[in-house]
Structure formats: structure tokens, C-alpha cells
Coordinates of C-alpha atoms and ligand atoms in Angstrom, one line a residue:
M158 CA -249.7 -125.2 155.7
K159 CA -248.6 -121.6 155.9
V160 CA -246.3 -120.9 158.8
Q161 CA -246.2 -117.3 160.0
A162 CA -243.7 -115.4 162.1
L163 CA -244.1 -115.4 165.9
L164 CA -246.2 -112.7 167.5
G165 CA -243.9 -109.7 168.2
F166 CA -241.2 -110.9 165.8
R167 CA -241.0 -109.3 162.5
D168 CA -239.1 -109.3 159.2
I169 CA -237.3 -106.2 158.1
L170 CA -238.0 -106.2 154.4
P171 CA -235.7 -105.0 151.6
A172 CA -237.8 -101.8 151.2
E173 CA -237.0 -100.8 154.8
I174 CA -233.2 -101.6 154.6
A175 CA -232.2 -98.1 153.4
V176 CA -233.6 -96.4 156.5
W177 CA -232.1 -99.0 158.8
R178 CA -228.7 -98.6 157.2
H179 CA -229.0 -94.9 157.4
V180 CA -229.6 -95.0 161.1
E181 CA -226.7 -97.5 161.6
Q182 CA -224.3 -95.4 159.5
V183 CA -225.1 -92.1 161.2
A184 CA -224.5 -93.9 164.6
R185 CA -221.2 -95.5 163.5
D186 CA -219.9 -92.2 162.1
L187 CA -220.8 -90.3 165.2
L188 CA -219.5 -92.9 167.6
E189 CA -216.1 -92.8 165.8
R190 CA -216.0 -89.1 166.2
F191 CA -216.5 -89.7 170.0
H192 CA -213.8 -92.3 169.9
F193 CA -215.9 -95.4 170.6
A194 CA -214.9 -99.0 169.5
E195 CA -217.4 -101.6 168.4
I196 CA -217.8 -104.9 170.3
R197 CA -220.0 -107.8 169.2
L198 CA -221.5 -110.0 171.9
P199 CA -223.4 -113.3 172.0
I200 CA -227.2 -113.4 172.0
L201 CA -227.4 -116.2 174.6
E202 CA -226.0 -115.8 178.1
K203 CA -226.3 -117.6 181.4
T204 CA -229.6 -116.6 183.1
E205 CA -227.9 -115.5 186.3
L206 CA -226.0 -112.8 184.4
F207 CA -229.3 -110.9 183.9
A208 CA -231.0 -112.0 187.1
R209 CA -228.1 -110.6 189.2
S210 CA -227.4 -107.4 187.2
I211 CA -230.8 -106.2 186.0
G212 CA -232.4 -107.3 189.3
A213 CA -234.6 -110.3 190.2
E214 CA -237.6 -108.1 191.0
T215 CA -237.7 -106.0 187.8
D216 CA -240.3 -106.5 185.1
I217 CA -237.6 -107.7 182.7
V218 CA -236.4 -110.5 184.8
E219 CA -239.7 -111.4 186.4
K220 CA -241.9 -111.4 183.3
E221 CA -240.1 -110.7 180.1
M222 CA -237.1 -113.0 179.6
Y223 CA -236.9 -115.9 177.1
T224 CA -235.2 -118.6 179.2
F225 CA -234.4 -122.2 178.4
V226 CA -235.3 -123.3 181.9
D227 CA -233.6 -126.7 181.6
R228 CA -230.3 -125.1 180.8
Q229 CA -230.4 -121.8 182.7
E230 CA -229.6 -119.9 179.5
T231 CA -231.5 -116.7 178.4
L232 CA -231.8 -114.7 175.2
R233 CA -230.4 -111.3 176.1
P234 CA -233.1 -108.7 177.0
E235 CA -230.5 -105.9 176.9
A236 CA -226.8 -105.5 176.2
T237 CA -225.2 -103.8 179.2
A238 CA -225.0 -106.9 181.3
S239 CA -223.4 -108.9 178.5
L240 CA -221.0 -106.1 177.7
I241 CA -219.8 -105.8 181.3
R242 CA -219.5 -109.6 181.4
A243 CA -217.2 -109.4 178.4
Y244 CA -215.3 -106.4 180.0
V245 CA -214.6 -108.5 183.1
E246 CA -213.9 -111.7 181.2
H247 CA -211.3 -110.1 179.0
N248 CA -209.7 -107.9 181.7
M249 CA -210.5 -104.9 179.5
H250 CA -209.5 -102.4 182.2
L251 CA -205.9 -103.4 181.7
A252 CA -206.0 -102.5 178.0
K253 CA -207.4 -99.0 178.5
P254 CA -208.2 -97.0 181.7
V255 CA -211.4 -95.8 180.1
Q256 CA -213.2 -98.2 177.7
R257 CA -215.6 -96.6 175.3
L258 CA -217.6 -99.3 173.6
Y259 CA -220.7 -99.8 171.5
T260 CA -222.7 -102.7 170.2
M261 CA -225.8 -103.1 168.0
G262 CA -228.1 -106.1 167.7
P263 CA -231.3 -107.9 168.6
M264 CA -232.8 -108.1 172.1
F265 CA -235.6 -110.3 173.3
R266 CA -238.4 -109.5 175.7
R267 CA -241.6 -111.4 176.1
E268 CA -243.9 -108.4 176.5
R269 CA -247.3 -107.5 174.9
P270 CA -246.6 -106.5 171.3
Q271 CA -248.0 -103.1 170.3
K272 CA -246.9 -100.0 168.5
G273 CA -243.2 -99.5 169.2
R274 CA -243.0 -102.7 171.3
L275 CA -241.8 -106.0 169.9
R276 CA -240.5 -109.2 171.3
Q277 CA -237.5 -109.1 169.2
F278 CA -236.2 -105.6 168.7
H279 CA -232.8 -104.0 168.1
Q280 CA -230.8 -101.7 170.2
L281 CA -227.7 -99.7 169.9
S282 CA -225.9 -99.7 173.2
V283 CA -223.3 -97.2 174.1
E284 CA -221.2 -97.8 177.3
V285 CA -218.2 -96.2 178.9
V286 CA -216.4 -98.0 181.8
G287 CA -213.7 -96.5 183.9
S288 CA -214.7 -92.9 184.7
S289 CA -217.0 -91.4 187.3
S290 CA -216.7 -87.8 186.1
P291 CA -219.9 -85.9 185.6
H292 CA -218.3 -84.5 182.5
L293 CA -218.6 -88.0 181.0
D294 CA -222.4 -88.1 181.8
A295 CA -222.8 -84.8 180.0
E296 CA -220.7 -86.0 177.1
L297 CA -222.8 -89.1 176.7
L298 CA -226.0 -87.0 176.8
T299 CA -224.4 -84.7 174.2
L300 CA -223.6 -87.7 172.0
A301 CA -227.2 -89.0 172.3
A302 CA -228.7 -85.5 171.6
T303 CA -226.4 -85.1 168.6
F304 CA -227.3 -88.6 167.3
L305 CA -231.0 -87.8 167.3
A306 CA -230.5 -84.3 165.9
E307 CA -228.4 -85.7 163.0
L308 CA -231.2 -88.1 162.2
G309 CA -233.7 -85.3 162.3
I310 CA -235.6 -86.7 165.2
T311 CA -237.1 -84.3 167.8
A312 CA -237.1 -85.7 171.4
S313 CA -236.8 -84.1 174.8
L314 CA -234.3 -85.1 177.4
E315 CA -235.3 -85.8 180.9
I316 CA -232.8 -86.5 183.6
N317 CA -232.8 -87.6 187.2
S318 CA -230.5 -88.9 189.9
L319 CA -231.2 -92.1 191.7
G320 CA -228.7 -91.4 194.4
C321 CA -226.3 -94.1 195.5
P322 CA -226.3 -96.9 198.1
E323 CA -225.4 -94.2 200.7
C324 CA -228.4 -92.0 200.2
R325 CA -231.0 -94.1 198.4
P326 CA -232.1 -96.2 201.5
A327 CA -233.2 -93.0 203.4
Y328 CA -235.1 -91.8 200.3
R329 CA -236.7 -95.3 199.9
N330 CA -238.0 -95.1 203.4
A331 CA -239.4 -91.6 203.0
L332 CA -241.1 -92.7 199.8
L333 CA -242.4 -95.9 201.4
A334 CA -244.0 -94.0 204.2
F335 CA -245.7 -91.7 201.6
I336 CA -246.8 -94.7 199.6
N337 CA -248.1 -96.7 202.6
E338 CA -250.5 -93.8 203.4
R339 CA -252.1 -94.3 200.0
L340 CA -251.8 -98.0 199.5
D341 CA -255.5 -98.7 199.2
R342 CA -255.8 -96.2 196.2
L343 CA -252.9 -97.7 194.2
C344 CA -253.2 -100.5 191.7
D345 CA -252.3 -104.2 192.5
D346 CA -249.0 -103.9 190.7
C347 CA -248.0 -100.9 192.7
R348 CA -249.1 -102.5 196.0
R349 CA -246.8 -105.4 195.1
R350 CA -244.0 -103.0 194.1
S351 CA -244.3 -101.1 197.3
V352 CA -242.9 -104.2 199.0
T353 CA -240.3 -105.3 196.5
N354 CA -239.1 -102.1 194.9
P355 CA -241.0 -99.0 196.0
L356 CA -239.2 -96.6 193.6
R357 CA -240.9 -98.5 190.8
V358 CA -244.3 -97.2 192.0
L359 CA -243.2 -93.7 190.7
D360 CA -242.9 -95.3 187.2
C361 CA -246.5 -96.7 187.1
K362 CA -248.2 -95.7 183.8
K363 CA -251.8 -95.8 185.3
T364 CA -253.4 -92.4 185.5
A365 CA -254.8 -93.0 189.0
C366 CA -251.5 -94.1 190.4
R367 CA -249.8 -91.2 188.8
A368 CA -252.2 -88.7 190.4
E369 CA -251.6 -90.4 193.8
V370 CA -247.9 -90.0 193.7
Q371 CA -247.9 -86.4 192.3
D372 CA -246.6 -85.0 195.6
A373 CA -244.3 -87.9 196.5
P374 CA -241.0 -86.8 198.1
S375 CA -238.4 -86.1 195.5
I376 CA -235.1 -88.0 195.5
Q377 CA -233.4 -84.7 194.6
D378 CA -234.1 -83.6 198.1
H379 CA -232.5 -86.7 199.6
L380 CA -229.2 -86.9 197.7
C381 CA -226.0 -87.1 199.7
S382 CA -223.5 -84.3 199.1
S383 CA -221.4 -86.2 196.5
C384 CA -224.5 -87.3 194.6
A385 CA -225.8 -83.8 194.7
A386 CA -222.5 -82.4 193.5
H387 CA -222.4 -85.0 190.7
L388 CA -225.9 -84.0 189.5
D389 CA -224.9 -80.3 189.6
G390 CA -221.8 -81.0 187.6
V391 CA -223.8 -82.8 184.9
Q392 CA -226.2 -79.9 184.7
Q393 CA -223.4 -77.3 184.5
D394 CA -222.0 -79.1 181.5
L395 CA -225.4 -79.4 179.8
Q396 CA -226.0 -75.7 180.2
L397 CA -222.5 -75.0 178.9
L398 CA -223.0 -77.2 175.9
A399 CA -226.6 -75.8 175.3
I400 CA -228.3 -79.2 175.6
D401 CA -231.9 -78.8 176.6
Y402 CA -233.2 -81.0 179.5
R403 CA -235.8 -81.2 182.2
L404 CA -235.3 -82.7 185.7
N405 CA -237.9 -85.4 186.2
K406 CA -238.1 -86.8 189.8
F407 CA -240.4 -89.6 188.6
M408 CA -238.0 -91.1 186.3
V409 CA -236.6 -94.2 188.0
R410 CA -235.9 -96.6 185.1
G411 CA -236.7 -100.3 185.3
L412 CA -233.3 -101.8 186.0
D413 CA -231.7 -102.2 189.4
Y414 CA -228.1 -101.5 188.5
Y415 CA -228.5 -97.7 188.0
V416 CA -227.1 -95.2 190.4
R417 CA -226.9 -91.4 190.2
T418 CA -227.6 -90.1 186.7
T419 CA -230.5 -91.6 184.8
F420 CA -232.0 -90.2 181.6
E421 CA -234.5 -90.7 178.8
F422 CA -235.1 -89.0 175.5
V423 CA -238.9 -89.0 174.9
S424 CA -240.9 -88.3 171.8
D425 CA -244.5 -87.2 171.5
D426 CA -244.9 -89.0 168.2
L427 CA -244.6 -92.6 169.5
G428 CA -247.9 -93.0 171.5
A429 CA -247.6 -94.8 174.8
Q430 CA -244.1 -96.1 174.1
S431 CA -242.5 -92.7 174.2
A432 CA -238.9 -93.4 175.1
V433 CA -236.5 -93.6 172.2
L434 CA -233.3 -93.6 174.2
A435 CA -232.6 -94.4 177.8
G436 CA -229.8 -95.0 180.2
G437 CA -227.8 -94.1 183.2
R438 CA -224.9 -94.7 185.5
Y439 CA -224.1 -98.1 186.9
D440 CA -221.1 -97.6 189.2
G441 CA -221.4 -100.9 191.1
L442 CA -222.1 -103.2 188.2
V443 CA -218.6 -104.2 187.1
E444 CA -217.7 -105.2 190.7
M445 CA -221.0 -107.0 191.1
L446 CA -220.1 -109.1 188.1
G447 CA -216.8 -110.1 189.5
G448 CA -214.6 -107.3 188.0
P449 CA -212.6 -104.5 189.5
A450 CA -214.4 -101.5 191.1
M451 CA -214.9 -99.5 188.0
P452 CA -217.7 -97.0 187.4
G453 CA -219.7 -97.0 184.2
I454 CA -222.4 -95.3 182.3
G455 CA -224.3 -96.0 179.2
F456 CA -227.5 -95.9 177.2
A457 CA -229.5 -97.9 174.7
V458 CA -231.5 -96.7 171.8
G459 CA -234.4 -98.7 170.4
L460 CA -233.7 -98.8 166.6
E461 CA -237.3 -99.8 165.7
R462 CA -238.6 -96.6 167.4
L463 CA -236.1 -94.5 165.4
V464 CA -237.1 -96.1 162.2
L465 CA -240.8 -95.6 163.0
L466 CA -240.2 -91.9 163.6
L467 CA -238.3 -91.5 160.4
Q468 CA -241.0 -93.4 158.5
Q469 CA -243.7 -91.2 160.0
Q470 CA -241.7 -88.2 158.8
G471 CA -241.7 -89.8 155.3
E472 CA -237.9 -89.7 155.1
T473 CA -237.4 -93.3 154.1
S474 CA -237.9 -93.7 150.4
S475 CA -234.7 -93.9 148.4
S476 CA -234.6 -93.0 144.7
A477 CA -230.9 -94.0 144.3
P478 CA -230.2 -96.6 141.6
E479 CA -229.9 -100.1 142.9
I480 CA -227.6 -101.2 140.0
D481 CA -225.3 -99.4 137.5
I482 CA -226.3 -101.5 134.6
F483 CA -229.0 -104.0 133.6
L484 CA -228.1 -106.3 130.7
A485 CA -231.2 -106.9 128.5
A486 CA -230.3 -110.1 126.7
L487 CA -232.6 -111.1 123.8
G488 CA -232.4 -114.8 122.8
E489 CA -230.4 -117.7 124.1
A490 CA -227.1 -116.8 122.6
A491 CA -227.3 -113.3 124.0
V492 CA -228.1 -114.6 127.4
G493 CA -225.1 -116.9 127.3
Y494 CA -222.9 -114.0 126.2
C495 CA -224.2 -111.6 128.9
V496 CA -223.5 -114.2 131.6
G497 CA -219.8 -113.7 130.9
L498 CA -220.1 -109.9 130.5
Q499 CA -222.0 -109.6 133.8
H500 CA -219.2 -111.5 135.5
R501 CA -216.5 -109.3 134.1
L502 CA -218.4 -106.0 134.9
R503 CA -219.0 -107.2 138.5
G504 CA -215.3 -108.0 138.6
D505 CA -214.6 -104.4 137.6
G506 CA -216.7 -103.2 140.5
F507 CA -220.0 -102.4 138.9
R508 CA -223.4 -103.4 140.2
V509 CA -225.0 -105.5 137.5
D510 CA -228.1 -107.6 137.0
M511 CA -229.8 -109.4 134.1
D512 CA -232.7 -111.7 133.4
Y513 CA -232.3 -115.3 132.3
A514 CA -235.8 -116.1 131.3
G515 CA -235.7 -114.7 127.8
K516 CA -238.5 -112.2 128.3
S517 CA -239.4 -109.5 125.8
L518 CA -237.4 -106.3 125.6
K519 CA -240.4 -104.4 127.0
S520 CA -240.7 -106.5 130.1
Q521 CA -236.9 -106.4 130.6
M522 CA -237.0 -102.6 130.5
K523 CA -239.7 -102.7 133.1
Q524 CA -237.5 -104.9 135.3
A525 CA -234.6 -102.4 134.8
D526 CA -236.9 -99.5 135.8
K527 CA -238.0 -101.3 139.0
A528 CA -234.3 -101.7 140.0
R529 CA -233.8 -98.0 139.1
A530 CA -230.9 -99.2 136.9
A531 CA -228.7 -96.3 135.8
H532 CA -228.1 -97.9 132.4
V533 CA -229.4 -100.6 130.2
L534 CA -227.4 -102.5 127.6
I535 CA -229.5 -104.2 124.9
V536 CA -227.9 -107.3 123.4
G537 CA -229.5 -109.5 120.8
D538 CA -228.3 -111.7 117.9
Q539 CA -227.6 -108.7 115.7
E540 CA -225.4 -107.1 118.4
L541 CA -223.5 -110.4 118.8
N542 CA -222.8 -110.5 115.1
S543 CA -221.7 -106.8 114.8
G544 CA -219.9 -106.6 118.1
Q545 CA -221.7 -103.3 118.8
A546 CA -224.6 -102.6 121.2
V547 CA -226.7 -99.7 122.4
L548 CA -226.2 -98.4 125.9
R549 CA -229.1 -96.4 127.3
N550 CA -228.8 -93.9 130.1
M551 CA -232.1 -94.4 131.9
E552 CA -232.1 -90.9 133.4
T553 CA -231.1 -88.7 130.5
K554 CA -232.6 -91.2 127.9
Q555 CA -229.5 -90.8 125.8
Q556 CA -228.3 -93.7 123.8
A557 CA -224.8 -94.5 122.6
E558 CA -223.5 -97.3 120.4
L559 CA -220.4 -98.9 121.6
S560 CA -218.2 -102.1 121.3
L561 CA -219.2 -105.1 123.3
D562 CA -216.2 -104.9 125.5
H563 CA -216.4 -104.8 129.3
T564 CA -213.7 -102.0 129.7
I565 CA -215.4 -99.8 127.0
I566 CA -218.8 -100.4 128.6
G567 CA -217.4 -99.7 132.0
S568 CA -215.9 -96.4 131.1
A569 CA -219.1 -95.4 129.3
I570 CA -221.1 -96.2 132.5
K571 CA -218.8 -93.9 134.4
T572 CA -218.8 -91.0 132.1
S573 CA -222.4 -90.9 130.7
Ligands
LIG50 P1 -240.2 -98.9 177.9 O1 -240.5 -98.0 179.0 O2 -240.7 -98.3 176.6 O3 -240.7 -100.3 178.1 P2 -237.7 -99.7 178.8 O4 -237.4 -98.8 180.0 O5 -238.1 -101.1 179.0 O6 -238.6 -99.0 177.7 P3 -234.9 -100.0 178.1 O7 -234.8 -101.3 178.7 O8 -234.2 -98.8 178.8 O9 -236.4 -99.6 177.8 O10 -234.4 -100.0 176.6 C1 -234.0 -98.8 175.9 C2 -234.8 -98.6 174.7 O11 -235.0 -99.8 174.0 C3 -236.2 -98.0 174.9 O12 -236.1 -96.6 175.1 C4 -236.8 -98.3 173.6 O13 -236.5 -97.4 172.6 C5 -236.2 -99.7 173.3 N1 -237.1 -100.8 173.7 C6 -237.3 -101.3 174.9 N2 -238.2 -102.3 174.9 C7 -238.6 -102.4 173.6 C8 -239.5 -103.3 172.9 N3 -240.1 -104.3 173.5 N4 -239.7 -103.1 171.6 C9 -239.0 -102.1 170.9 N5 -238.2 -101.3 171.5 C10 -237.9 -101.4 172.8
LIG51 MG1 -239.9 -102.0 179.1

């Protein structure tokens, strides 16, 4: 019986690894320049961590979590809640007044698989805890914009403010009054949302609902003075730093913990799942999870969507050699000899491979080509007797005869 991977779960095959590593490396290099430290978090957490922080009435918690119901444990659907849980658990506010942290790894959401949407996917999460300055919001947006630019990905930035517990209730009421006048023209989901979480109605993807809420009151007109000043501060920095953006009053994000600044980078090349990177401020979250009253802000990037964009741009194939040398051993004695030589060359730091099956020279050369080996050393009985063998540079096609000695072979690989 052939067992296949679960729907929405996929293997990342060796041919795709180069682009994945490239994305990860660009991220790590950039995050170091911005003085971020890596943190690695568990994949399984207590269910209540997500229910409380993301919000019980969000799509994620209501429909998308993988939960072991008998144990009240859940595969993480995102990393912010776990990261803040760790921040509180390890009293990280005592170590540094402002903690700048990032983490990368798989997330799990049981949604309908489609282009750009999987059930196991990977995120890079970038979080800063300990500052409420609008300069920080702008710095994170600059970091995100630089990251995408360094990858060569074009995406546009949309920002909004969701206000705070001071000003959001009044906006919620104004919005609710507007929605209630059109309730019969909205979809079932929106009618349900109007009771549980009316801001989510603004986020409905259905064309009919979108048209209905076109003229909905804007949260930007309902912000309290400090939220308005914060949004102004963010915009001033963005203009100063020449980061392009657009204010989008409909962007509400699907998680309850956000306050004030929220943002998304969207791409036209992804179809319906257009968001590549999204995040926002979560000033009450640390306290809600039992920690000190510390403000925070962060974002998550879906790595599959970045890889998809890079693959669409055709920037994924690598022609770099996989190995420095392939040992083509002809005959049993030569295979035995090359086992030792391979071991020594690897000890010297070279990337080496060989074939044990005693195949023909032609088929071993094919194998070396497939691995894009930089060099091939041909060893048969005659070479073993004379102690001399031919080293072939696969790119220049030049051949050199040299002694069968790992240091001599090693320096020939380096210089030819
Ligand atoms: P969407 O609106 O596309 O469902 P979201 O608002 O649920 O996204 P977040 O929870 O903010 O997304 O996650 C941040 C990023 O993670 C998204 O912008 C996207 O790139 C990626 N992402 C989210 N869900 C998935 C998924 N099921 N498969 C692949 N990537 C995902
Ligand atoms: Mg989603």
C-alpha cells in the first residue's frame, strides 16, 4: 500500500532547498544588522495560550487549530503567542529593556489547501517587546520592506490603525450601526461576525460584502488623540525613510490581540492569497499572558509564499557544484582504496562523493555531472600500481596527472 502525505502537508524536496536556504540566509543576515536574536520555540503548546491571545472568536481559533482535545494541547498556528509565553516564563524583560527576537519554523492551520495556502506552512516571526515608540513601528516596517527588496520581491505596504481599548469601542458601535442597516445584504459569515466581532466584516473577501461596506465609517476618524498621534508618528518616519505605503481602512487582521498599527505587504502575483507579510502592535498581550505591562509589535512572513514568488520569477535554480570532487573508482580494489581517500579528503574539508557499485567509467562520469562535481579523480588498478592518477577539472576539461596522496589532491583541487 502506498501512503501519501496528508492534504495540505508537503515535502520540501532537495531541488527546492537552495531557494529556502537563500530566503533564510537573507533573513538572518538582515536581522543581525537590525540587532535581533534568535529564539527557538516548541511546536506544541497548551490550547488556552492560543484561545486567550489570538481570541476565541477568530477564524484561527474557531476553525483552524489542530488540537488534541483529550489533552488540551494544540499545534501552534502562529508564533507570537508562544514567543510572548516564553518572554513571560523566562522574565526576559529583566535581561533587556527592549527584547528584539525572531524565530522560524512550521505553523499548523486546518484550512482549505490551495495556492499559497497549506495546513503546515513556515513562518519567520519578528517581534520586539518593550517599546511603544512609533519609531519602532516604522523601523519594523523598514526591516520588512528591506527584506522583501533584498529578495527581489515586489509587494506593496498597506497600513492601518486599529485604535486601542479607549477608542475602539466607540468605533465598533459606529461600525455596527452601519452594518446593521445592511445586514440582509451581507453573507452568513458576516451576519455572524456582526455579533461576535464586527470589525471582521470589513475583512470579508466576498465581492458583494465588499461593495456593501465600501462607505463604512473609517477607524481613522475615530482614533483617540494618542492613537492618532502614534499613527502620525509612524507615517512621518515612513516618509522620512522613503518607504512607500497606503492607508487601508479595511485592513483589520484576523487576530484579536492587535492594537494601533497593523500592516500587510501584498503582492499581485499570488492570486487570492495575496499577503506575504503581516503584523501589528500588541500592547496588551504580554500582560494578558501574565507578564509585566510591556508593549510589543511584530510581524510574520509566510516563507512558502516567498519561495513561490521567487520560483515564479525563475530565480531558483542553482548551478553551483554540489561537491568538490567525485572519486570514480574502477574495480573492487580501487573502490576499497577510494573509501579511505574519500574519508581523508572529507577530513581535510572537501565535499566528496563516490559510487560503490562498480559502474562503468561512463556512468560514473554521468553521476559526477549530475552532482555538478568540480573535479573527478579516476582510479583503477593501473593507478593503484603506479601511485599516479588523472584529476579532471569538469569545467575547464583540463586534466592533470598527480600522486595518489590526499594532500596533493587537495591542493590540486584548490588551485585548478
Ligand atoms: P491570509 O489572509 O492569507 O489567510 P492570515 O491573515 O491568516 O493570512 P497571518 O496569520 O497574519 O496570515 O500570517 C502571516 C503570514 O503567514 C501570511 O501573510 C502568509 O504569508 C502566511 N500564511 C498564513 N496562513 C498560511 C497558510 N495556510 N499557508 C501558507 N502561508 C500562510
Ligand atoms: Mg488566514
